[in-house]
Amino acid sequence: MKIAHNFNAGPCVLPKPAMQAGIEALKDFAGTGMGVIEVSHRSKEWQNIMDETVALWKELYNIPEGYHVLFLGGGASTQFLYVPFNLLNKKAAYLETGGWASKAAKEAKYFGEVEIVASSKETTYNYIPKGWKVPTDADYFHITTNNTLYGTEIKEDMDCPITLVADMSSDFMSRPVDVSKYGLIYGGAQKNVGPAGVTVVIVREDILGKVERPLPTMVDYRTHIKDGSMFNTPPVFPIFIMHETLKWIKSVGGLKVIEKMNIEKSDMLYNEIDSNPMFKGTIIDKADRSRMNVCFVMEDKYKDKEADFLEFAKAAGMVGIKGHRSTGGFRASIYNACPKESVQALINCMQEYAKKNA
Ligand SMILES: *Cc1c(COP(=O)(O)O)cnc(C)c1O
């Protein structure tokens, strides 16, 4: 089989054991003689997977009492509207650190006043704004912990005087998180915790039921809490693969170990970017650099070589390193399941290219 070093931004590389378990479960799920996508979602075999997956989230993220873990459809983008629908009475505050953060704020405007506390938009989101203040009269403060498109990341859980809401789509389960600092955390599974098709919401029960507007059944988080994420038929296969992905995270030692691996992999790649004469990073303040999406470009005098390097890298098995269409250059997404060997292969590729062309 062809070997691919997969740096896709999402969907992306998944742990091999999770992929293998998925293949087996399509043939025969839990000894039922049926595939996992053929059994009833009301069966005890499936209920076990739901219960275990919730339990794995609670264990790995050390989720305190009072929180619910939900598995919904619609992707993280649908949460951009669920959040204000359920939480915004008059005003919400947003930190604009990237394209996804901006899209989240746009949806909130349908429900009330939105204050952008700070934005790095003018410099294509190449830093995390500092020194802003959260307005205490807002209903919640929304952050996007990892800026998938441009490669910045908020790596610490901040103190917030009002309900803190976070889109963690692209750095979910990449480090231990102090969940108690958040009222609500959400994310699409397809970057670190599974395939596309399931969206995870972690919500503290006491923040719900406070808006004045009537809530349609399907967008009311309380519906999904009450029905154990089975108000409608859940996306069974994505949840199954997520279950296996979390088992893999646990088997390697949990989130402290995963975080160490992510620091090691991203340091390796940033070190190469900083020392290689042909490349440079786009996020100058090292503290802001994402461990998940490593963005870089060619040094100015080699600008015309970008397409050539992409071809060179492709021939060596690199997949998905072309930068986002709005920035050009390169982006290597090195999520949890991206092996260190793939990062090393990319580094080798950059070194070889520089030897020939610098
Ligand atoms: C990918 C991504 C999204 C969009 O997720 P969908 O599930 O495709 O809607 C939202 N926010 C962030 C930070 C992302 O990386």
Tab-separated table of C-alpha atoms and ligand atoms in Angstrom:
chain	number	residue	atom	x	y	z
A	1	MET	CA	0.000	0.000	0.000
A	2	LYS	CA	1.128	3.552	-0.755
A	3	ILE	CA	2.636	5.344	2.232
A	4	ALA	CA	1.203	8.803	2.837
A	5	HIS	CA	2.495	11.309	5.354
A	6	ASN	CA	-0.882	12.868	6.015
A	7	PHE	CA	-0.820	16.543	7.059
A	8	ASN	CA	-4.413	17.283	6.082
A	9	ALA	CA	-6.189	19.939	8.176
A	10	GLY	CA	-9.397	17.949	8.684
A	11	PRO	CA	-10.549	15.328	7.934
A	12	CYS	CA	-7.111	14.070	8.792
A	13	VAL	CA	-5.015	11.142	9.929
A	14	LEU	CA	-6.617	8.916	12.600
A	15	PRO	CA	-4.959	6.393	14.909
A	16	LYS	CA	-4.317	3.102	13.089
A	17	PRO	CA	-5.984	0.953	15.812
A	18	ALA	CA	-9.158	3.082	15.563
A	19	MET	CA	-9.260	2.627	11.781
A	20	GLN	CA	-8.745	-1.127	12.165
A	21	ALA	CA	-11.484	-1.425	14.798
A	22	GLY	CA	-13.822	0.449	12.454
A	23	ILE	CA	-13.158	-2.001	9.635
A	24	GLU	CA	-13.865	-4.951	11.951
A	25	ALA	CA	-17.018	-3.356	13.380
A	26	LEU	CA	-18.411	-2.833	9.888
A	27	LYS	CA	-18.231	-6.611	9.405
A	28	ASP	CA	-19.426	-7.769	12.808
A	29	PHE	CA	-20.222	-5.403	15.656
A	30	ALA	CA	-19.885	-6.723	19.222
A	31	GLY	CA	-20.699	-10.295	18.155
A	32	THR	CA	-24.145	-9.312	16.829
A	33	GLY	CA	-23.548	-10.724	13.351
A	34	MET	CA	-24.391	-7.266	12.001
A	35	GLY	CA	-22.309	-4.255	11.067
A	36	VAL	CA	-22.179	-1.321	13.492
A	37	ILE	CA	-24.113	0.789	10.968
A	38	GLU	CA	-26.833	-1.902	10.744
A	39	VAL	CA	-27.730	-2.444	14.401
A	40	SER	CA	-30.467	-0.505	16.182
A	41	HIS	CA	-29.248	2.554	18.026
A	42	ARG	CA	-31.604	1.413	20.796
A	43	SER	CA	-29.797	-1.913	21.189
A	44	LYS	CA	-27.897	-2.625	24.368
A	45	GLU	CA	-24.708	-3.160	22.331
A	46	TRP	CA	-24.966	0.368	20.926
A	47	GLN	CA	-26.003	1.918	24.250
A	48	ASN	CA	-22.787	0.470	25.685
A	49	ILE	CA	-20.735	2.359	23.101
A	50	MET	CA	-22.588	5.618	23.878
A	51	ASP	CA	-22.090	5.176	27.623
A	52	GLU	CA	-18.435	4.217	27.281
A	53	THR	CA	-17.715	7.143	24.969
A	54	VAL	CA	-19.230	9.621	27.440
A	55	ALA	CA	-17.262	7.927	30.240
A	56	LEU	CA	-14.019	8.218	28.247
A	57	TRP	CA	-14.589	11.948	27.694
A	58	LYS	CA	-15.235	12.420	31.408
A	59	GLU	CA	-12.181	10.417	32.373
A	60	LEU	CA	-9.691	11.855	29.860
A	61	TYR	CA	-10.815	15.478	30.324
A	62	ASN	CA	-11.394	15.017	34.058
A	63	ILE	CA	-14.857	16.582	33.680
A	64	PRO	CA	-16.365	17.655	37.011
A	65	GLU	CA	-19.922	17.034	38.253
A	66	GLY	CA	-22.621	19.201	36.751
A	67	TYR	CA	-21.467	18.859	33.125
A	68	HIS	CA	-23.036	16.871	30.293
A	69	VAL	CA	-21.271	15.437	27.256
A	70	LEU	CA	-23.381	15.493	24.085
A	71	PHE	CA	-22.836	14.012	20.622
A	72	LEU	CA	-24.690	16.015	17.988
A	73	GLY	CA	-24.802	16.403	14.223
A	74	GLY	CA	-24.272	19.505	12.134
A	75	GLY	CA	-20.571	20.111	12.733
A	76	ALA	CA	-18.969	22.834	14.805
A	77	SER	CA	-20.472	25.411	12.415
A	78	THR	CA	-23.975	24.573	13.651
A	79	GLN	CA	-22.779	25.227	17.201
A	80	PHE	CA	-22.013	28.796	16.090
A	81	LEU	CA	-25.796	29.307	16.210
A	82	TYR	CA	-26.725	26.835	18.992
A	83	VAL	CA	-24.539	28.764	21.437
A	84	PRO	CA	-26.232	32.191	21.059
A	85	PHE	CA	-29.646	30.535	20.646
A	86	ASN	CA	-29.265	28.971	24.092
A	87	LEU	CA	-27.139	31.545	25.909
A	88	LEU	CA	-27.461	35.051	24.454
A	89	ASN	CA	-30.053	37.330	26.013
A	90	LYS	CA	-28.704	40.796	25.235
A	91	LYS	CA	-25.035	40.755	24.483
A	92	ALA	CA	-22.146	38.375	23.870
A	93	ALA	CA	-18.401	38.964	23.682
A	94	TYR	CA	-16.092	37.304	21.140
A	95	LEU	CA	-12.331	37.181	20.699
A	96	GLU	CA	-11.596	37.259	16.980
A	97	THR	CA	-8.486	35.160	16.455
A	98	GLY	CA	-9.188	33.618	13.062
A	99	GLY	CA	-11.623	32.785	10.297
A	100	TRP	CA	-13.615	30.344	12.428
A	101	ALA	CA	-13.843	32.789	15.345
A	102	SER	CA	-15.126	35.401	12.924
A	103	LYS	CA	-17.774	33.022	11.568
A	104	ALA	CA	-18.897	32.180	15.103
A	105	ALA	CA	-19.330	35.886	15.949
A	106	LYS	CA	-21.301	36.476	12.745
A	107	GLU	CA	-23.977	33.960	13.778
A	108	ALA	CA	-24.311	35.471	17.251
A	109	LYS	CA	-25.318	38.780	15.637
A	110	TYR	CA	-28.637	37.181	14.648
A	111	PHE	CA	-29.477	36.921	18.351
A	112	GLY	CA	-28.268	40.129	19.955
A	113	GLU	CA	-25.433	42.567	20.374
A	114	VAL	CA	-21.929	41.243	19.772
A	115	GLU	CA	-18.827	42.916	21.162
A	116	ILE	CA	-15.539	41.910	19.544
A	117	VAL	CA	-13.159	42.439	22.476
A	118	ALA	CA	-10.080	42.224	20.248
A	119	SER	CA	-9.123	41.074	16.778
A	120	SER	CA	-5.964	40.248	14.864
A	121	LYS	CA	-7.774	40.334	11.532
A	122	GLU	CA	-5.759	43.240	10.126
A	123	THR	CA	-2.588	41.175	10.103
A	124	THR	CA	-4.271	37.977	8.839
A	125	TYR	CA	-4.666	36.647	12.371
A	126	ASN	CA	-0.934	36.096	12.888
A	127	TYR	CA	-0.974	36.695	16.649
A	128	ILE	CA	-3.259	36.287	19.658
A	129	PRO	CA	-4.404	39.752	20.826
A	130	LYS	CA	-3.398	40.594	24.403
A	131	GLY	CA	-4.485	43.136	26.964
A	132	TRP	CA	-8.216	43.117	26.277
A	133	LYS	CA	-10.989	43.083	28.867
A	134	VAL	CA	-14.080	40.917	28.996
A	135	PRO	CA	-17.230	43.041	29.438
A	136	THR	CA	-18.917	41.812	32.605
A	137	ASP	CA	-22.372	42.717	31.300
A	138	ALA	CA	-22.169	40.153	28.466
A	139	ASP	CA	-23.945	36.798	28.745
A	140	TYR	CA	-20.840	34.860	27.726
A	141	PHE	CA	-17.363	35.226	26.259
A	142	HIS	CA	-16.501	33.092	23.226
A	143	ILE	CA	-12.985	32.030	22.265
A	144	THR	CA	-11.579	29.718	19.592
A	145	THR	CA	-8.687	27.947	21.270
A	146	ASN	CA	-6.851	26.980	18.099
A	147	ASN	CA	-6.767	28.996	14.908
A	148	THR	CA	-6.793	26.176	12.369
A	149	LEU	CA	-6.306	28.328	9.276
A	150	TYR	CA	-3.427	30.581	10.337
A	151	GLY	CA	-1.721	28.635	13.103
A	152	THR	CA	-2.080	30.396	16.446
A	153	GLU	CA	-3.267	28.749	19.647
A	154	ILE	CA	-4.429	29.730	23.132
A	155	LYS	CA	-2.744	27.002	25.160
A	156	GLU	CA	-3.907	27.972	28.632
A	157	ASP	CA	-7.310	27.864	30.260
A	158	MET	CA	-8.077	31.474	31.118
A	159	ASP	CA	-9.951	32.882	34.083
A	160	CYS	CA	-13.098	34.608	32.943
A	161	PRO	CA	-15.549	36.688	35.020
A	162	ILE	CA	-18.517	35.511	32.896
A	163	THR	CA	-19.452	32.188	31.249
A	164	LEU	CA	-16.566	31.093	29.038
A	165	VAL	CA	-17.468	29.289	25.797
A	166	ALA	CA	-14.796	27.667	23.631
A	167	ASP	CA	-14.656	26.213	20.155
A	168	MET	CA	-11.958	23.552	20.593
A	169	SER	CA	-12.495	21.845	17.237
A	170	SER	CA	-8.880	21.786	16.201
A	171	ASP	CA	-7.114	21.225	19.515
A	172	PHE	CA	-9.615	18.944	21.228
A	173	MET	CA	-7.905	16.399	23.488
A	174	SER	CA	-4.457	17.703	22.519
A	175	ARG	CA	-3.612	18.678	26.119
A	176	PRO	CA	-5.221	18.408	29.569
A	177	VAL	CA	-7.948	21.044	29.983
A	178	ASP	CA	-9.376	22.536	33.179
A	179	VAL	CA	-13.007	22.057	32.147
A	180	SER	CA	-14.236	23.813	35.299
A	181	LYS	CA	-13.170	27.153	33.771
A	182	TYR	CA	-15.631	26.748	30.901
A	183	GLY	CA	-19.414	26.877	30.762
A	184	LEU	CA	-19.465	25.220	27.377
A	185	ILE	CA	-16.911	23.590	25.090
A	186	TYR	CA	-17.679	22.341	21.602
A	187	GLY	CA	-15.944	20.988	18.553
A	188	GLY	CA	-16.274	18.939	15.413
A	189	ALA	CA	-14.611	15.554	15.864
A	190	GLN	CA	-12.740	15.525	12.580
A	191	LYS	CA	-9.428	16.994	13.689
A	192	ASN	CA	-8.331	15.153	16.796
A	193	VAL	CA	-11.042	12.861	18.066
A	194	GLY	CA	-12.644	11.076	15.127
A	195	PRO	CA	-14.148	11.420	11.679
A	196	ALA	CA	-16.477	14.167	10.435
A	197	GLY	CA	-20.142	13.710	11.315
A	198	VAL	CA	-20.202	14.024	15.079
A	199	THR	CA	-19.895	17.214	17.118
A	200	VAL	CA	-19.066	17.077	20.808
A	201	VAL	CA	-20.591	19.539	23.282
A	202	ILE	CA	-19.551	19.672	26.937
A	203	VAL	CA	-21.974	21.891	28.813
A	204	ARG	CA	-22.449	22.887	32.435
A	205	GLU	CA	-26.119	22.404	33.201
A	206	ASP	CA	-26.597	25.569	35.276
A	207	ILE	CA	-25.951	27.938	32.335
A	208	LEU	CA	-28.982	26.604	30.422
A	209	GLY	CA	-32.609	27.724	30.551
A	210	LYS	CA	-31.782	31.391	31.090
A	211	VAL	CA	-32.691	32.950	27.746
A	212	GLU	CA	-36.048	34.620	27.244
A	213	ARG	CA	-36.697	33.414	23.681
A	214	PRO	CA	-38.549	30.155	23.054
A	215	LEU	CA	-36.196	27.397	21.904
A	216	PRO	CA	-37.190	25.005	19.114
A	217	THR	CA	-36.802	21.405	20.341
A	218	MET	CA	-33.826	20.444	18.216
A	219	VAL	CA	-31.629	23.438	19.133
A	220	ASP	CA	-32.348	23.245	22.864
A	221	TYR	CA	-29.375	21.559	24.554
A	222	ARG	CA	-31.740	20.279	27.251
A	223	THR	CA	-33.484	18.062	24.673
A	224	HIS	CA	-30.225	16.250	23.987
A	225	ILE	CA	-29.292	16.039	27.654
A	226	LYS	CA	-32.668	14.469	28.411
A	227	ASP	CA	-32.477	11.958	25.561
A	228	GLY	CA	-28.828	11.017	26.019
A	229	SER	CA	-27.874	12.425	22.596
A	230	MET	CA	-30.464	10.159	20.981
A	231	PHE	CA	-33.333	12.564	20.360
A	232	ASN	CA	-32.619	11.852	16.729
A	233	THR	CA	-30.652	8.905	15.353
A	234	PRO	CA	-27.046	9.558	16.326
A	235	PRO	CA	-24.207	9.375	13.754
A	236	VAL	CA	-23.268	5.868	14.859
A	237	PHE	CA	-20.163	5.249	12.789
A	238	PRO	CA	-18.406	8.545	13.605
A	239	ILE	CA	-19.222	7.963	17.284
A	240	PHE	CA	-17.840	4.444	17.068
A	241	ILE	CA	-14.546	5.674	15.607
A	242	MET	CA	-14.432	8.421	18.240
A	243	HIS	CA	-14.870	5.754	20.917
A	244	GLU	CA	-11.877	3.885	19.482
A	245	THR	CA	-9.840	7.094	19.128
A	246	LEU	CA	-10.392	7.941	22.802
A	247	LYS	CA	-9.423	4.380	23.752
A	248	TRP	CA	-6.198	4.936	21.810
A	249	ILE	CA	-5.548	8.242	23.645
A	250	LYS	CA	-6.049	6.420	26.931
A	251	SER	CA	-3.798	3.544	25.874
A	252	VAL	CA	-0.834	5.823	25.086
A	253	GLY	CA	-1.115	7.315	28.579
A	254	GLY	CA	-3.811	10.008	28.442
A	255	LEU	CA	-3.625	13.719	27.768
A	256	LYS	CA	-0.404	14.513	29.649
A	257	VAL	CA	1.426	12.100	27.366
A	258	ILE	CA	-0.438	13.316	24.277
A	259	GLU	CA	0.518	16.900	25.160
A	260	LYS	CA	4.165	15.908	25.508
A	261	MET	CA	4.057	14.229	22.102
A	262	ASN	CA	2.446	17.317	20.573
A	263	ILE	CA	5.051	19.646	22.092
A	264	GLU	CA	7.836	17.418	20.812
A	265	LYS	CA	6.448	17.155	17.280
A	266	SER	CA	5.695	20.882	16.935
A	267	ASP	CA	9.087	21.897	18.410
A	268	MET	CA	10.849	19.649	15.900
A	269	LEU	CA	9.060	21.262	12.975
A	270	TYR	CA	9.307	24.883	14.192
A	271	ASN	CA	13.021	24.389	14.877
A	272	GLU	CA	13.510	23.314	11.278
A	273	ILE	CA	11.453	26.242	9.963
A	274	ASP	CA	13.513	28.684	12.072
A	275	SER	CA	16.896	27.226	11.109
A	276	ASN	CA	16.343	26.279	7.447
A	277	PRO	CA	17.616	29.083	5.132
A	278	MET	CA	14.716	28.690	2.702
A	279	PHE	CA	11.719	28.817	5.048
A	280	LYS	CA	10.259	31.079	7.712
A	281	GLY	CA	7.325	30.861	10.101
A	282	THR	CA	4.321	33.145	9.746
A	283	ILE	CA	3.618	33.387	13.495
A	284	ILE	CA	6.481	35.421	14.864
A	285	ASP	CA	5.675	35.363	18.595
A	286	LYS	CA	6.665	31.827	19.529
A	287	ALA	CA	4.271	31.773	22.481
A	288	ASP	CA	1.332	32.080	20.062
A	289	ARG	CA	2.368	29.262	17.724
A	290	SER	CA	-0.071	26.417	17.316
A	291	ARG	CA	1.014	22.886	18.142
A	292	MET	CA	-1.621	21.586	15.758
A	293	ASN	CA	-1.345	23.634	12.559
A	294	VAL	CA	2.188	24.676	11.702
A	295	CYS	CA	2.157	27.485	9.116
A	296	PHE	CA	5.205	28.622	7.170
A	297	VAL	CA	6.240	30.234	3.913
A	298	MET	CA	9.342	30.498	1.758
A	299	GLU	CA	11.841	33.261	2.586
A	300	ASP	CA	11.191	36.265	0.324
A	301	LYS	CA	14.074	35.582	-2.030
A	302	TYR	CA	12.798	32.036	-2.670
A	303	LYS	CA	9.125	33.013	-3.022
A	304	ASP	CA	8.958	31.738	-6.610
A	305	LYS	CA	9.937	28.248	-5.460
A	306	GLU	CA	6.769	27.466	-3.488
A	307	ALA	CA	5.079	25.449	-6.197
A	308	ASP	CA	8.325	23.605	-6.900
A	309	PHE	CA	8.761	22.661	-3.236
A	310	LEU	CA	5.169	21.426	-3.101
A	311	GLU	CA	5.901	19.108	-6.040
A	312	PHE	CA	9.138	17.965	-4.423
A	313	ALA	CA	7.359	17.213	-1.141
A	314	LYS	CA	4.511	15.449	-2.891
A	315	ALA	CA	6.946	13.136	-4.651
A	316	ALA	CA	8.369	12.244	-1.218
A	317	GLY	CA	4.908	11.240	0.067
A	318	MET	CA	3.806	14.451	1.830
A	319	VAL	CA	0.062	15.058	1.644
A	320	GLY	CA	-1.894	18.199	2.517
A	321	ILE	CA	0.880	20.728	3.195
A	322	LYS	CA	-0.377	23.426	0.831
A	323	GLY	CA	-1.286	26.510	2.859
A	324	HIS	CA	-4.839	27.769	3.162
A	325	ARG	CA	-6.001	29.413	-0.059
A	326	SER	CA	-6.119	32.825	1.636
A	327	THR	CA	-2.478	32.819	2.790
A	328	GLY	CA	-0.531	30.623	0.359
A	329	GLY	CA	2.650	29.016	1.626
A	330	PHE	CA	2.420	25.846	3.653
A	331	ARG	CA	0.493	24.410	6.556
A	332	ALA	CA	1.318	21.090	8.154
A	333	SER	CA	-1.450	19.891	10.447
A	334	ILE	CA	0.114	17.596	12.984
A	335	TYR	CA	-2.791	16.473	15.131
A	336	ASN	CA	-2.596	13.804	17.857
A	337	ALA	CA	-2.549	10.853	15.469
A	338	CYS	CA	0.096	12.295	13.131
A	339	PRO	CA	3.153	10.153	13.866
A	340	LYS	CA	6.501	11.690	14.764
A	341	GLU	CA	7.916	9.766	11.786
A	342	SER	CA	5.770	11.820	9.418
A	343	VAL	CA	7.018	15.065	10.993
A	344	GLN	CA	10.585	13.803	10.604
A	345	ALA	CA	9.900	12.885	6.968
A	346	LEU	CA	8.733	16.447	6.283
A	347	ILE	CA	11.825	17.860	8.003
A	348	ASN	CA	14.063	15.611	5.897
A	349	CYS	CA	12.272	16.825	2.837
A	350	MET	CA	12.845	20.503	3.753
A	351	GLN	CA	16.527	19.841	4.467
A	352	GLU	CA	17.057	17.989	1.232
A	353	TYR	CA	15.341	20.724	-0.717
A	354	ALA	CA	17.469	23.408	0.925
A	355	LYS	CA	20.660	21.446	0.180
A	356	LYS	CA	19.780	21.462	-3.515
A	357	ASN	CA	18.352	24.953	-3.832
A	358	ALA	CA	19.552	27.361	-1.133
B	1	LIG	C1	-12.886	22.902	11.315
B	1	LIG	C2	-13.327	23.924	12.272
B	1	LIG	C3	-14.661	24.339	12.358
B	1	LIG	C4	-15.732	23.847	11.419
B	1	LIG	O1	-16.119	22.589	11.739
B	1	LIG	P1	-17.315	21.860	10.960
B	1	LIG	O2	-17.516	20.646	11.791
B	1	LIG	O3	-16.822	21.579	9.579
B	1	LIG	O4	-18.474	22.780	10.956
B	1	LIG	C5	-14.997	25.257	13.334
B	1	LIG	N1	-14.081	25.757	14.174
B	1	LIG	C6	-12.781	25.396	14.096
B	1	LIG	C7	-11.800	25.986	15.065
B	1	LIG	C8	-12.365	24.472	13.156
B	1	LIG	O5	-11.075	24.108	13.091
